[in-house]
CSV table of C-alpha atoms and ligand atoms in Angstrom, one decimal:
chain,number,residue,atom,x,y,z
V,272,UNK,CA,21.1,-3.8,-56.3
V,273,UNK,CA,23.0,-3.4,-60.0
V,274,UNK,CA,22.4,-0.6,-61.8
V,275,UNK,CA,21.7,-2.9,-64.7
V,276,UNK,CA,17.8,-3.4,-63.0
V,277,UNK,CA,17.1,0.1,-61.6
V,278,UNK,CA,13.9,0.2,-62.3
V,279,UNK,CA,12.0,3.9,-62.0
V,280,UNK,CA,8.7,5.0,-61.3
V,281,UNK,CA,8.1,8.9,-62.4
V,282,UNK,CA,5.4,11.0,-61.9
V,283,UNK,CA,4.6,14.1,-63.7
V,284,UNK,CA,1.9,16.8,-61.8
V,285,UNK,CA,3.5,20.2,-62.5
V,286,UNK,CA,0.5,21.1,-64.9
V,287,UNK,CA,-2.4,20.3,-66.9
V,288,UNK,CA,-1.7,16.4,-67.6
V,289,UNK,CA,-1.5,13.6,-64.5
V,290,UNK,CA,1.5,10.7,-65.8
V,291,UNK,CA,3.3,7.9,-64.4
V,292,UNK,CA,5.5,6.5,-66.1
V,293,UNK,CA,8.1,2.7,-65.0
V,294,UNK,CA,11.8,2.7,-66.6
V,295,UNK,CA,14.0,0.0,-66.5
V,296,UNK,CA,17.1,2.3,-66.8
V,297,UNK,CA,16.7,3.3,-69.7
V,298,UNK,CA,14.5,2.1,-71.7
V,299,UNK,CA,10.4,3.6,-71.0
V,300,UNK,CA,8.3,0.4,-70.0
V,301,UNK,CA,5.0,2.9,-70.2
V,302,UNK,CA,4.2,6.5,-70.6
V,303,UNK,CA,1.1,6.9,-69.1
V,304,UNK,CA,-0.7,10.4,-69.6
V,305,UNK,CA,-4.7,11.7,-68.6
V,306,UNK,CA,-4.5,14.8,-70.7
V,307,UNK,CA,-7.3,16.9,-68.0
V,308,UNK,CA,-9.9,18.4,-71.2
V,309,UNK,CA,-12.1,20.8,-68.6
V,310,UNK,CA,-10.2,23.4,-69.3
V,311,UNK,CA,-10.5,23.4,-73.4
V,312,UNK,CA,-13.7,25.1,-73.2
V,313,UNK,CA,-12.1,27.6,-70.0
V,314,UNK,CA,-9.7,28.8,-73.5
V,315,UNK,CA,-6.8,27.7,-70.6
V,316,UNK,CA,-6.0,25.7,-67.6
V,317,UNK,CA,-7.6,26.2,-64.6
V,318,UNK,CA,-5.7,25.6,-62.2
V,319,UNK,CA,-8.0,24.9,-59.3
V,320,UNK,CA,-9.8,22.4,-62.0
V,321,UNK,CA,-6.4,21.3,-62.5
V,322,UNK,CA,-5.0,20.0,-58.6
V,323,UNK,CA,-8.9,18.4,-58.6
V,324,UNK,CA,-8.3,16.9,-61.3
V,325,UNK,CA,-4.5,15.3,-60.5
V,326,UNK,CA,-6.7,13.9,-56.8
V,327,UNK,CA,-8.9,12.4,-59.6
V,328,UNK,CA,-6.5,10.7,-61.8
V,329,UNK,CA,-3.5,10.1,-60.0
V,330,UNK,CA,-4.4,6.4,-57.9
V,331,UNK,CA,-4.9,5.4,-61.7
V,332,UNK,CA,-2.8,7.1,-63.4
V,333,UNK,CA,-0.1,5.4,-62.0
V,334,UNK,CA,-1.5,2.3,-60.8
V,335,UNK,CA,-2.0,2.0,-65.1
V,336,UNK,CA,1.5,2.5,-65.3
V,337,UNK,CA,2.7,-0.6,-63.1
V,338,UNK,CA,0.4,-2.6,-64.3
V,339,UNK,CA,1.3,-1.7,-67.7
V,340,UNK,CA,5.7,-1.7,-67.3
V,341,UNK,CA,4.2,-5.1,-66.0
V,342,UNK,CA,6.1,-4.3,-62.9
V,343,UNK,CA,5.7,-4.3,-58.7
V,344,UNK,CA,5.6,-2.0,-56.9
V,345,UNK,CA,8.4,-3.8,-54.8
V,346,UNK,CA,10.8,-3.9,-57.3
V,347,UNK,CA,10.2,0.0,-58.1
V,348,UNK,CA,13.9,1.3,-57.3
V,349,UNK,CA,12.5,5.2,-56.5
V,350,UNK,CA,10.4,7.3,-57.1
V,351,UNK,CA,11.4,10.9,-59.2
V,352,UNK,CA,8.6,12.9,-59.6
V,353,UNK,CA,8.2,16.8,-60.6
V,354,UNK,CA,9.2,19.9,-57.8
V,355,UNK,CA,8.4,22.4,-60.7
V,356,UNK,CA,8.8,24.8,-61.9
V,357,UNK,CA,4.7,24.6,-62.2
V,358,UNK,CA,1.4,25.6,-61.0
V,359,UNK,CA,1.6,25.1,-56.8
V,360,UNK,CA,-1.6,23.2,-56.0
V,361,UNK,CA,-0.4,21.3,-59.6
V,362,UNK,CA,2.8,19.5,-58.4
V,363,UNK,CA,1.8,19.4,-54.5
V,364,UNK,CA,-0.4,16.2,-55.8
V,365,UNK,CA,2.3,14.6,-57.6
V,366,UNK,CA,4.6,15.7,-54.9
V,367,UNK,CA,2.4,14.4,-51.9
V,368,UNK,CA,2.0,11.3,-53.2
V,369,UNK,CA,6.0,10.2,-54.5
V,370,UNK,CA,6.7,11.1,-50.8
V,371,UNK,CA,4.0,9.1,-48.9
V,372,UNK,CA,5.2,5.9,-51.5
V,373,UNK,CA,8.8,6.5,-51.4
V,374,UNK,CA,8.6,5.6,-47.5
V,375,UNK,CA,5.7,3.0,-47.7
V,376,UNK,CA,7.8,1.5,-49.8
V,377,UNK,CA,11.4,2.4,-48.1
V,378,UNK,CA,13.1,3.3,-51.5
V,379,UNK,CA,15.0,6.9,-52.5
V,380,UNK,CA,13.2,9.3,-53.5
V,381,UNK,CA,14.2,11.7,-55.9
V,382,UNK,CA,13.5,15.4,-56.8
V,383,UNK,CA,12.7,16.8,-60.6
V,384,UNK,CA,13.5,20.1,-62.8
V,385,UNK,CA,11.0,20.0,-65.8
V,386,UNK,CA,12.7,21.9,-67.6
V,387,UNK,CA,15.5,19.3,-67.2
V,388,UNK,CA,13.6,16.5,-68.2
V,389,UNK,CA,12.5,18.5,-71.0
V,390,UNK,CA,16.1,18.6,-71.9
V,391,UNK,CA,17.3,14.9,-70.9
V,392,UNK,CA,14.4,12.7,-73.0
V,393,UNK,CA,16.6,13.1,-75.4
V,394,UNK,CA,17.9,10.4,-73.4
V,395,UNK,CA,15.1,8.1,-73.3
V,396,UNK,CA,17.2,4.9,-74.9
V,397,UNK,CA,15.3,4.3,-78.4
V,398,UNK,CA,16.0,1.8,-81.0
V,399,UNK,CA,16.6,3.7,-84.7
V,400,UNK,CA,17.2,7.4,-82.1
V,401,UNK,CA,20.4,8.9,-81.5
V,402,UNK,CA,21.2,10.9,-78.8
V,403,UNK,CA,22.8,13.7,-78.3
V,404,UNK,CA,26.4,14.2,-77.0
V,405,UNK,CA,27.4,17.4,-74.7
V,406,UNK,CA,28.1,20.0,-75.2
V,407,UNK,CA,24.7,20.5,-77.3
V,408,UNK,CA,21.8,23.3,-77.6
V,409,UNK,CA,18.4,22.9,-75.7
V,410,UNK,CA,15.4,24.6,-77.6
V,411,UNK,CA,11.9,23.9,-75.0
V,412,UNK,CA,9.0,25.3,-77.0
V,413,UNK,CA,5.7,24.7,-75.1
V,414,UNK,CA,2.3,26.8,-74.0
V,415,UNK,CA,4.8,27.2,-70.8
V,416,UNK,CA,8.3,28.0,-71.8
V,417,UNK,CA,11.3,29.3,-74.0
V,418,UNK,CA,14.3,29.0,-74.0
V,419,UNK,CA,17.5,27.5,-75.1
V,420,UNK,CA,19.9,25.8,-72.9
V,421,UNK,CA,23.2,25.0,-73.2
V,422,UNK,CA,23.7,21.4,-71.8
V,423,UNK,CA,27.2,20.7,-70.7
V,424,UNK,CA,26.8,17.7,-69.4
V,425,UNK,CA,23.4,15.8,-67.1
V,426,UNK,CA,23.6,18.7,-64.3
V,427,UNK,CA,25.6,20.8,-65.9
V,428,UNK,CA,22.7,23.0,-68.0
V,429,UNK,CA,22.9,27.1,-68.5
V,430,UNK,CA,19.9,28.9,-69.9
V,431,UNK,CA,21.3,31.1,-72.4
V,432,UNK,CA,18.0,32.7,-74.4
V,433,UNK,CA,14.6,33.1,-72.8
V,434,UNK,CA,11.4,34.7,-73.0
V,435,UNK,CA,10.5,37.9,-71.3
V,436,UNK,CA,7.2,38.2,-72.1
V,437,UNK,CA,5.1,35.6,-73.9
V,438,UNK,CA,5.9,31.9,-74.1
V,439,UNK,CA,6.5,30.6,-77.6
V,440,UNK,CA,2.7,28.1,-77.2
V,441,UNK,CA,1.2,31.4,-75.9
V,442,UNK,CA,1.9,31.9,-79.2
V,443,UNK,CA,0.7,29.8,-81.2
V,444,UNK,CA,-2.3,29.5,-78.6
V,445,UNK,CA,-3.2,33.7,-78.0
V,446,UNK,CA,-3.0,34.2,-82.3
V,447,UNK,CA,-5.2,30.8,-82.4
V,448,UNK,CA,-8.1,33.0,-79.4
V,449,UNK,CA,-8.4,35.9,-82.0
V,450,UNK,CA,-8.9,34.4,-85.0
V,451,UNK,CA,-11.6,32.4,-83.0
V,452,UNK,CA,-9.9,28.6,-82.9
V,453,UNK,CA,-10.7,27.2,-80.3
V,454,UNK,CA,-8.4,26.4,-77.5
V,455,UNK,CA,-5.5,24.9,-77.7
V,456,UNK,CA,-5.1,26.6,-81.1
V,457,UNK,CA,-1.2,24.9,-82.1
V,458,UNK,CA,-2.8,22.8,-83.2
V,459,UNK,CA,-4.8,24.3,-86.1
V,460,UNK,CA,-2.9,27.1,-86.7
V,461,UNK,CA,-0.7,24.1,-88.5
V,462,UNK,CA,-3.0,21.6,-89.7
V,463,UNK,CA,-4.3,25.5,-91.2
V,464,UNK,CA,-0.9,26.7,-92.0
V,465,UNK,CA,0.3,23.2,-94.4
V,466,UNK,CA,-2.7,24.3,-96.9
V,467,UNK,CA,-1.6,28.0,-97.3
V,468,UNK,CA,1.2,30.5,-99.0
V,469,UNK,CA,3.5,32.2,-95.6
V,470,UNK,CA,4.7,35.0,-97.5
V,471,UNK,CA,0.7,36.0,-98.2
V,472,UNK,CA,0.8,38.5,-95.1
V,473,UNK,CA,4.8,39.9,-93.2
V,474,UNK,CA,4.3,41.0,-89.1
V,475,UNK,CA,7.0,43.0,-87.4
V,476,UNK,CA,9.5,40.4,-86.0
V,477,UNK,CA,10.4,41.6,-82.1
V,478,UNK,CA,13.4,43.2,-82.2
V,479,UNK,CA,15.1,41.6,-78.5
V,480,UNK,CA,18.2,42.2,-78.4
V,481,UNK,CA,21.0,39.1,-77.5
V,482,UNK,CA,19.0,36.1,-77.5
V,483,UNK,CA,16.2,36.6,-75.4
V,484,UNK,CA,12.5,36.3,-77.0
V,485,UNK,CA,9.2,38.6,-76.9
V,486,UNK,CA,5.7,37.6,-78.6
V,487,UNK,CA,4.1,39.7,-76.7
V,488,UNK,CA,4.2,42.0,-79.6
V,489,UNK,CA,3.5,40.0,-81.7
V,490,UNK,CA,0.6,39.2,-80.5
V,491,UNK,CA,-1.1,42.5,-80.2
V,492,UNK,CA,0.3,43.1,-84.4
V,493,UNK,CA,-2.2,40.2,-85.3
V,494,UNK,CA,-4.3,41.3,-83.4
V,495,UNK,CA,-5.0,44.7,-85.1
V,496,UNK,CA,-4.1,43.4,-88.1
V,497,UNK,CA,-7.4,41.5,-87.8
V,498,UNK,CA,-9.7,44.6,-86.7
V,499,UNK,CA,-8.7,46.4,-89.0
V,500,UNK,CA,-9.2,43.7,-92.4
V,501,UNK,CA,-12.1,42.6,-90.9
V,502,UNK,CA,-13.2,46.3,-90.8
V,503,UNK,CA,-12.7,46.4,-94.4
V,504,UNK,CA,-14.4,42.8,-94.8
V,505,UNK,CA,-16.2,41.2,-92.2
V,506,UNK,CA,-15.4,37.5,-93.9
V,507,UNK,CA,-11.3,38.1,-94.0
V,508,UNK,CA,-10.6,35.7,-91.1
V,509,UNK,CA,-12.7,32.5,-92.8
V,510,UNK,CA,-11.8,34.1,-96.8
V,511,UNK,CA,-7.5,33.6,-95.8
V,512,UNK,CA,-7.7,31.3,-93.0
V,513,UNK,CA,-4.9,29.7,-94.9
V,514,UNK,CA,-3.0,31.8,-95.2
V,515,UNK,CA,-2.8,33.8,-91.9
V,516,UNK,CA,-2.4,30.2,-89.7
V,517,UNK,CA,0.7,29.2,-92.8
V,518,UNK,CA,2.0,33.7,-92.5
V,519,UNK,CA,2.0,33.7,-88.4
V,520,UNK,CA,3.4,30.1,-88.4
V,521,UNK,CA,6.0,31.5,-90.2
V,522,UNK,CA,6.8,34.7,-88.7
V,523,UNK,CA,6.9,32.6,-85.4
V,524,UNK,CA,9.5,29.8,-86.9
V,525,UNK,CA,11.6,32.1,-88.7
V,526,UNK,CA,12.4,34.8,-85.1
V,527,UNK,CA,13.2,30.9,-83.6
V,528,UNK,CA,15.6,30.5,-85.9
V,529,UNK,CA,17.1,33.7,-86.2
V,530,UNK,CA,18.2,33.5,-81.8
V,531,UNK,CA,19.5,29.1,-82.5
V,532,UNK,CA,21.2,30.9,-85.7
V,533,UNK,CA,23.2,33.8,-83.2
V,534,UNK,CA,23.1,30.9,-80.4
V,535,UNK,CA,25.4,28.6,-83.4
V,536,UNK,CA,27.2,31.5,-83.7
V,537,UNK,CA,27.8,32.2,-79.8
V,538,UNK,CA,29.0,29.0,-79.0
V,539,UNK,CA,30.3,27.4,-82.0
V,540,UNK,CA,27.4,24.0,-80.6
V,541,UNK,CA,26.3,23.0,-84.1
V,542,UNK,CA,24.0,20.1,-81.9
V,543,UNK,CA,20.5,21.3,-81.7
V,544,UNK,CA,17.2,19.3,-80.0
V,545,UNK,CA,14.1,20.0,-79.6
V,546,UNK,CA,11.5,19.8,-77.1
V,547,UNK,CA,8.3,20.7,-75.6
V,548,UNK,CA,4.6,21.0,-77.0
V,549,UNK,CA,5.6,23.4,-79.4
V,550,UNK,CA,8.3,21.5,-81.2
V,551,UNK,CA,5.7,19.2,-82.3
V,552,UNK,CA,5.5,21.4,-85.1
V,553,UNK,CA,5.2,20.1,-88.2
V,554,UNK,CA,6.7,23.2,-89.9
V,555,UNK,CA,9.5,23.6,-86.6
V,556,UNK,CA,10.0,20.0,-87.9
V,557,UNK,CA,10.7,20.7,-91.5
V,558,UNK,CA,12.2,23.8,-91.0
V,559,UNK,CA,15.7,21.9,-88.5
V,560,UNK,CA,16.2,19.5,-90.7
V,561,UNK,CA,16.5,21.3,-93.3
V,562,UNK,CA,19.2,23.2,-91.7
V,563,UNK,CA,21.4,20.4,-91.1
V,564,UNK,CA,21.7,20.5,-95.3
V,565,UNK,CA,21.6,24.1,-94.5
V,566,UNK,CA,23.9,25.0,-92.3
V,567,UNK,CA,24.9,22.1,-91.0
V,568,UNK,CA,23.6,21.7,-87.9
V,569,UNK,CA,22.5,18.2,-86.0
V,570,UNK,CA,19.1,18.3,-85.0
V,571,UNK,CA,17.6,15.8,-82.8
V,572,UNK,CA,13.6,15.7,-82.6
V,573,UNK,CA,11.7,12.7,-79.8
V,574,UNK,CA,9.3,11.2,-80.1
V,575,UNK,CA,6.3,13.4,-79.5
V,576,UNK,CA,5.0,11.3,-76.6
V,577,UNK,CA,8.7,12.7,-74.8
V,578,UNK,CA,8.4,16.4,-76.6
V,579,UNK,CA,5.1,16.9,-74.8
V,580,UNK,CA,4.7,17.1,-71.0
V,581,UNK,CA,4.7,14.0,-70.1
V,582,UNK,CA,6.8,11.7,-67.3
V,583,UNK,CA,9.1,9.5,-69.7
V,584,UNK,CA,11.0,12.7,-68.9
V,585,UNK,CA,11.0,12.9,-65.2
V,586,UNK,CA,12.2,9.2,-65.7
V,587,UNK,CA,14.9,9.8,-67.3
V,588,UNK,CA,16.4,12.3,-65.1
V,589,UNK,CA,14.8,9.7,-62.3
V,590,UNK,CA,18.0,7.2,-63.5
V,591,UNK,CA,20.7,8.7,-64.0
V,592,UNK,CA,19.9,10.9,-60.2
V,593,UNK,CA,19.8,7.5,-58.3
V,594,UNK,CA,23.6,6.3,-60.2
V,595,UNK,CA,24.9,9.4,-58.9
V,596,UNK,CA,22.7,9.2,-55.2
V,597,UNK,CA,20.9,12.4,-55.6
V,598,UNK,CA,18.4,11.6,-53.7
V,599,UNK,CA,15.9,13.6,-51.1
V,600,UNK,CA,14.6,13.4,-47.5
V,601,UNK,CA,10.6,14.1,-47.2
V,602,UNK,CA,10.7,17.5,-46.6
V,603,UNK,CA,11.9,18.1,-49.7
V,604,UNK,CA,9.0,21.2,-51.2
V,605,UNK,CA,7.8,21.4,-54.6
V,606,UNK,CA,8.2,25.6,-55.7
V,607,UNK,CA,6.3,26.8,-58.3
V,608,UNK,CA,9.9,28.4,-59.7
V,609,UNK,CA,13.1,26.4,-59.6
V,610,UNK,CA,16.3,27.7,-59.9
V,611,UNK,CA,17.3,25.6,-62.6
E,821,LIG,O1,4.4,20.9,-73.8
E,821,LIG,P1,3.2,20.8,-73.6
E,821,LIG,O2,1.8,20.3,-73.7
E,821,LIG,O3,2.3,21.4,-72.4
E,821,LIG,C1,2.9,22.4,-71.6
E,821,LIG,O4,2.9,24.5,-72.6
E,821,LIG,O5,3.8,22.1,-70.8
E,821,LIG,O6,3.1,21.8,-74.7
E,821,LIG,C2,1.4,23.0,-74.9
E,821,LIG,C3,1.6,23.6,-75.7
E,821,LIG,C4,0.5,23.9,-76.3
E,821,LIG,O7,0.3,25.6,-76.7
E,821,LIG,C5,0.1,24.0,-78.2
E,821,LIG,O8,-0.7,24.9,-78.9
E,821,LIG,C6,1.2,23.7,-78.2
E,821,LIG,O9,1.8,23.0,-77.1
E,821,LIG,N1,1.1,23.2,-79.3
E,821,LIG,C7,1.7,23.2,-81.0
E,821,LIG,C8,0.6,21.9,-81.4
E,821,LIG,N2,1.2,21.4,-80.7
E,821,LIG,C9,0.7,22.0,-79.4
E,821,LIG,N3,1.6,24.5,-81.5
E,821,LIG,C10,1.9,24.8,-83.1
E,821,LIG,N4,2.0,23.3,-83.8
E,821,LIG,C11,1.6,22.5,-83.0
E,821,LIG,N5,1.3,20.9,-84.5
E,822,LIG,ZN1,6.9,20.8,-70.6
């Protein structure tokens, strides 16, 4: 088969979204995600419920992805699946399905590192979207990850900074919980922050050396701040919600920007690509765009559907691996933690 005729079916099931996508070379034909709303009532992802929901969703989601792409199973060149990192019970559903289908169709099986996929999502071919050039810096920010990665090529990347405790998405979600907002609270903080004063309240930023992050101290600072103010005024949250959210968001953005500035200084690389659910945050997007004029950076912010967990990003890595024949045999195993 010619390289110009590569069709990849990609499966992503590392956390609480069951996703499948079909790619024709580096173009996305379909990108289907079934979100698991069941977790919202528990205030976070319940692993046992996630794997059960994946089992229910996986067949209809893959079927929908093939139908939307108008691609027959027999046309597929390879199956790509998320090998890790993630929740073991969730990963197993996607990998078992992928293995079985590749055996049944007698086509190659490709294992994808979820974190590489968040970064390489920038190489999905989209009209009007410039791709970064190697080397570039990737800031991956989500409910499970916070990393700065130096990306030298498709398969050569190194983590130069990461969180030592909570991920930045957790900082948003846990702060929201303290304010009595439902899970996931990140998008709500973003919404209220738009109407608030980011300088209304100040929270101490963590002092972490080098390019690493820490967010657990911020969460504690916010908790004490709220407790103290509520003692004086029981309606403190309701009366100041917009300003509190704007101030929390402002602090988180400053923490991220301080480290990015340091990373640019240390590496001399001025191309910054972001990924992960938190990159949907409007404050982060605006601040990054402003950095282009302010610091001479070039920033890359992909379409929203490629920043949150999705299978198109697994498919683009699958396509690159297909071109260099990086295939697995059926003994490949899922990994909750995986070497970068
Ligand atoms: O990448 P993602 O969909 O799933 C993983 O965690 O892997 O990211 C979800 C995270 C949640 O913590 C959610 O609160 C956060 O992304 N998030 C946001 C926004 N939209 C989603 N955080 C801040 N502002 C947003 N607009
Ligand atoms: Zn993710």
